[in-house]
XYZ file of C-alpha atoms in Angstrom:
329
model
C -42.248 11.305 -21.764
C -45.197 8.974 -22.347
C -48.800 10.179 -22.081
C -50.287 9.752 -18.640
C -53.756 8.149 -18.563
C -54.923 10.642 -15.968
C -54.164 13.485 -18.389
C -56.277 12.102 -21.240
C -59.442 13.928 -22.249
C -62.367 12.792 -20.079
C -64.591 12.747 -23.167
C -62.379 10.072 -24.737
C -62.731 7.697 -21.790
C -65.644 5.318 -21.539
C -67.482 6.321 -18.361
C -69.500 3.140 -17.967
C -68.527 1.582 -14.642
C -66.732 -1.737 -14.941
C -67.028 -4.446 -12.312
C -63.687 -6.028 -11.424
C -62.862 -9.156 -9.436
C -59.638 -10.992 -8.650
C -59.145 -14.750 -8.980
C -56.058 -16.432 -7.508
C -55.083 -19.875 -8.822
C -53.346 -22.005 -6.223
C -51.699 -25.410 -5.965
C -49.383 -26.643 -3.207
C -47.349 -23.493 -2.557
C -48.614 -22.223 0.781
C -46.038 -19.524 1.498
C -46.322 -18.190 -2.040
C -50.118 -18.101 -1.737
C -49.891 -16.227 1.578
C -47.506 -13.700 0.019
C -49.800 -13.248 -2.998
C -52.903 -12.695 -0.860
C -51.030 -10.387 1.492
C -49.975 -8.238 -1.458
C -53.549 -8.142 -2.771
C -55.016 -6.880 0.491
C -52.137 -4.446 0.939
C -52.302 -2.916 -2.541
C -55.802 -3.719 -3.890
C -58.123 -4.172 -0.884
C -61.211 -2.826 -2.676
C -61.673 -5.787 -5.055
C -63.376 -9.101 -4.176
C -60.944 -12.041 -4.125
C -61.649 -15.677 -4.970
C -59.036 -18.418 -4.496
C -59.402 -21.452 -6.737
C -57.325 -24.239 -5.223
C -56.573 -27.242 -7.402
C -56.642 -29.932 -4.710
C -53.571 -28.869 -2.717
C -52.080 -31.337 -0.222
C -49.626 -28.824 1.271
C -50.787 -27.987 4.844
C -49.318 -24.492 4.409
C -52.065 -23.778 1.853
C -54.745 -24.394 4.497
C -52.865 -22.154 6.926
C -52.686 -19.377 4.322
C -56.390 -19.640 3.516
C -57.374 -19.640 7.190
C -55.224 -16.543 7.794
C -57.425 -14.491 5.457
C -60.681 -16.042 6.638
C -63.888 -14.440 5.405
C -62.035 -11.822 3.363
C -61.662 -14.388 0.577
C -63.986 -16.772 -1.205
C -62.452 -20.236 -1.642
C -63.318 -22.828 -4.282
C -61.564 -26.177 -3.822
C -61.366 -28.671 -6.658
C -60.348 -32.303 -6.557
C -57.207 -32.727 -8.625
C -58.447 -35.586 -10.779
C -55.203 -35.678 -12.751
C -51.644 -34.413 -12.633
C -51.712 -33.195 -16.219
C -49.173 -30.418 -16.730
C -50.949 -27.030 -16.884
C -54.236 -28.721 -17.703
C -55.495 -28.080 -14.185
C -54.753 -24.359 -14.447
C -56.733 -23.816 -17.639
C -59.608 -25.992 -16.461
C -59.799 -23.784 -13.374
C -59.610 -20.647 -15.502
C -62.613 -21.917 -17.439
C -64.461 -22.524 -14.177
C -63.599 -18.999 -13.057
C -64.945 -17.618 -16.335
C -68.170 -19.610 -15.981
C -68.488 -18.800 -12.262
C -69.868 -15.288 -12.825
C -71.844 -13.832 -15.706
C -72.255 -10.276 -14.428
C -68.694 -8.979 -14.150
C -66.774 -7.173 -16.876
C -63.142 -7.639 -15.854
C -61.309 -10.320 -13.914
C -57.691 -10.186 -12.826
C -56.292 -13.717 -13.038
C -53.199 -14.135 -10.868
C -51.202 -17.195 -9.825
C -50.011 -18.018 -6.327
C -46.344 -17.368 -7.207
C -47.100 -13.799 -8.294
C -47.204 -10.615 -6.226
C -48.794 -7.169 -6.495
C -45.952 -4.662 -6.009
C -47.728 -1.280 -5.817
C -51.064 0.278 -4.936
C -53.836 0.133 -7.534
C -55.754 3.404 -7.813
C -58.011 5.439 -10.102
C -55.201 5.947 -12.613
C -55.094 2.203 -13.185
C -58.847 1.834 -13.564
C -59.012 4.755 -15.997
C -56.233 3.181 -18.031
C -58.026 -0.188 -18.127
C -61.268 1.476 -19.236
C -59.503 3.461 -21.925
C -57.663 0.431 -23.285
C -60.790 -1.672 -23.667
C -62.801 1.292 -25.020
C -60.225 2.179 -27.693
C -59.665 -1.485 -28.622
C -63.033 -3.295 -28.797
C -61.234 -6.338 -30.226
C -59.138 -6.693 -27.041
C -59.984 -9.360 -24.459
C -56.865 -9.188 -22.278
C -54.428 -6.668 -20.852
C -51.141 -8.176 -19.656
C -50.349 -6.560 -16.309
C -46.943 -8.012 -15.377
C -43.549 -6.432 -15.765
C -41.636 -7.675 -18.786
C -38.771 -10.135 -18.527
C -35.345 -9.070 -19.689
C -34.817 -11.760 -22.295
C -32.113 -12.347 -24.877
C -34.301 -14.328 -27.272
C -34.468 -12.587 -30.656
C -37.657 -10.574 -30.943
C -38.934 -11.314 -27.431
C -39.010 -7.600 -26.599
C -40.238 -6.344 -29.977
C -43.194 -4.109 -29.129
C -44.905 -1.187 -30.774
C -46.679 1.540 -28.813
C -50.217 2.725 -29.381
C -49.876 6.254 -27.933
C -53.635 6.859 -27.839
C -54.161 4.650 -24.767
C -51.129 4.211 -24.280
C -50.453 0.468 -24.563
C -47.861 -1.894 -25.975
C -48.584 -4.599 -28.540
C -46.165 -7.432 -29.190
C -44.963 -8.210 -32.702
C -46.671 -11.528 -33.482
C -44.318 -12.215 -36.393
C -41.480 -12.909 -33.945
C -43.298 -14.002 -30.793
C -45.515 -16.992 -30.118
C -47.122 -15.204 -27.143
C -48.572 -12.121 -28.761
C -52.273 -12.907 -28.276
C -52.651 -14.663 -24.909
C -51.067 -14.956 -21.451
C -52.254 -17.115 -18.566
C -52.377 -14.183 -16.136
C -53.574 -10.631 -16.520
C -56.746 -8.564 -16.745
C -59.384 -10.379 -18.813
C -62.477 -8.740 -20.271
C -64.723 -11.647 -19.314
C -67.832 -10.178 -20.929
C -66.054 -10.151 -24.307
C -64.677 -13.666 -23.768
C -68.234 -14.888 -23.309
C -69.365 -12.970 -26.388
C -66.902 -14.920 -28.585
C -67.758 -18.218 -26.834
C -64.219 -18.537 -25.522
C -63.201 -21.895 -24.059
C -59.810 -22.269 -22.402
C -57.592 -24.904 -24.033
C -55.129 -27.185 -22.157
C -51.937 -25.295 -23.104
C -50.782 -21.708 -23.506
C -49.862 -22.327 -27.136
C -53.348 -23.586 -27.971
C -54.934 -20.612 -26.221
C -52.694 -18.221 -28.135
C -53.685 -19.895 -31.413
C -57.383 -19.735 -30.493
C -57.105 -16.007 -29.757
C -55.349 -15.476 -33.069
C -58.032 -17.358 -34.994
C -60.849 -15.481 -33.223
C -59.190 -12.163 -34.059
C -59.048 -11.031 -30.440
C -56.122 -9.101 -29.054
C -53.911 -8.743 -25.977
C -52.220 -5.505 -24.967
C -49.383 -4.987 -22.501
C -49.753 -2.206 -19.979
C -46.914 0.332 -19.769
C -47.827 0.626 -16.071
C -47.494 -2.946 -14.710
C -48.275 -3.752 -11.103
C -47.553 -7.466 -10.623
C -44.891 -10.070 -11.329
C -43.920 -13.685 -10.820
C -41.466 -14.179 -7.983
C -38.021 -15.016 -9.378
C -36.600 -18.524 -8.989
C -39.854 -19.872 -7.534
C -40.578 -23.494 -6.695
C -42.430 -25.568 -9.261
C -45.793 -27.185 -8.517
C -46.455 -29.160 -11.695
C -46.410 -32.633 -10.152
C -47.702 -34.155 -6.935
C -44.203 -35.396 -6.119
C -40.856 -34.055 -7.255
C -38.310 -36.543 -8.557
C -34.661 -36.439 -7.527
C -33.833 -34.872 -10.900
C -36.427 -32.175 -10.319
C -35.056 -31.445 -6.847
C -31.509 -31.353 -8.199
C -32.520 -28.804 -10.863
C -34.134 -26.553 -8.246
C -31.032 -26.775 -6.021
C -28.718 -26.074 -8.940
C -30.727 -23.037 -10.060
C -30.955 -21.709 -6.479
C -34.733 -21.925 -6.289
C -36.186 -20.328 -3.177
C -38.685 -17.838 -1.782
C -37.772 -14.305 -2.849
C -40.732 -11.905 -2.407
C -40.460 -8.346 -3.689
C -40.160 -5.174 -1.694
C -43.164 -2.920 -2.473
C -42.369 -0.168 -4.951
C -41.589 3.195 -3.369
C -43.562 6.364 -4.258
C -40.583 7.629 -6.291
C -40.429 4.335 -8.223
C -44.159 4.517 -8.994
C -43.756 8.140 -10.100
C -40.950 7.094 -12.448
C -43.104 4.242 -13.831
C -45.863 6.671 -14.847
C -43.690 9.534 -16.063
C -40.886 7.771 -17.939
C -40.442 7.797 -21.696
C -42.515 4.784 -22.789
C -39.841 3.720 -25.256
C -38.125 2.376 -22.136
C -39.803 -0.950 -21.420
C -40.732 -1.817 -17.807
C -38.309 -4.710 -17.223
C -38.651 -6.557 -13.928
C -34.908 -6.950 -13.449
C -34.423 -3.177 -13.738
C -37.274 -2.067 -11.481
C -38.161 -4.675 -8.849
C -36.256 -5.588 -5.693
C -36.587 -9.224 -4.529
C -35.561 -9.972 -0.956
C -33.081 -12.709 -0.055
C -31.442 -13.116 -3.470
C -27.691 -12.804 -3.956
C -26.508 -9.764 -5.882
C -25.070 -11.896 -8.689
C -27.886 -14.466 -8.721
C -29.578 -14.974 -12.077
C -33.313 -14.268 -12.189
C -35.338 -17.232 -13.442
C -39.007 -16.953 -14.421
C -39.567 -20.522 -15.576
C -39.418 -24.006 -14.153
C -35.813 -24.651 -13.091
C -35.829 -27.951 -14.992
C -36.147 -26.095 -18.322
C -32.653 -24.689 -17.882
C -31.141 -28.205 -17.704
C -31.954 -29.839 -21.005
C -31.727 -33.552 -20.186
C -33.845 -33.134 -17.040
C -36.416 -31.124 -18.971
C -36.668 -33.893 -21.603
C -37.200 -36.537 -18.908
C -39.917 -34.553 -17.143
C -41.579 -33.676 -20.434
C -41.954 -37.393 -21.182
C -43.349 -37.866 -17.676
C -45.824 -35.056 -18.303
C -47.088 -36.682 -21.509
C -47.534 -40.063 -19.812
C -49.488 -38.544 -16.933
C -51.673 -36.560 -19.332
C -52.402 -39.743 -21.299
C -53.321 -41.595 -18.102
C -55.610 -38.749 -17.110
C -57.377 -38.838 -20.492
C -57.796 -42.619 -20.278
C -59.130 -42.319 -16.741
C -61.625 -39.718 -17.930
C -62.799 -41.944 -20.805
C -63.244 -44.904 -18.456
C -65.311 -42.771 -16.097
C -67.512 -41.569 -18.965
C -68.014 -45.131 -20.195
C -69.018 -46.348 -16.732
C -71.393 -43.387 -16.351
C -73.036 -44.214 -19.654
C -73.745 -47.823 -18.741
């Protein structure tokens, strides 16, 4: 059985209070955003929530935001470009720069959901992780994906916290993830600046010598087989890929008290895999879980859209240069 954070010596836990906020990143997926916000106020109502919307044109996004009214702070940005993922990391940088007094920020995307209550056990675990590992700037808080790629689930356990660390010799995502609990004070200390892609951010973290842990007690996850929101308009090929991969809206049932008890008391050598723990609604029993853009599973479509992505990114850069040149005249 793995060590329970609530049973750790109180003298070994940093007692300095940490301020925590939640930032939701949204673009054109109204029902997913509503589900995400609903889960936040159901399971973590004591944290302030900011929604950063990247210029959505989906009317359902406005409906979702209006439903939560003054309980959320909303920042709307004009989507100056359709660059793939570039908008997300630009908004993450804005979220980092938005406050200079907080310690921790939970970054969550609109197609993710909180699946259990957050309580003092979680906060004590977060404090202990960042106290024991002063080089850490992020704690990954999602369930792990059952994945057949060699080495994708190679982790070692630090029993002192406890926490998992991924083997960076076999994984390209050992140092950074786009969602999770960020120690924003430490990010500012190392002059962190978010780069346009996950790979570049992972490399930056590696070069700076900062670290990411993976919690043994996850509380959130991407919805399986979710719609993509990378482009303003979906091509016929994109729509075909989503139909073929049975993309839809499959929110999770909240974890039961017995499931949460198992999560905290299990032997930590058993990894918390989403497919073994979570219960999405509406999916067929034999339906494959997909946690990536449906187009990636159909190679020729993925190649076509990747070329489209590069062209749009190039147009965005050229548009930005032209704007700068006109401003300088």
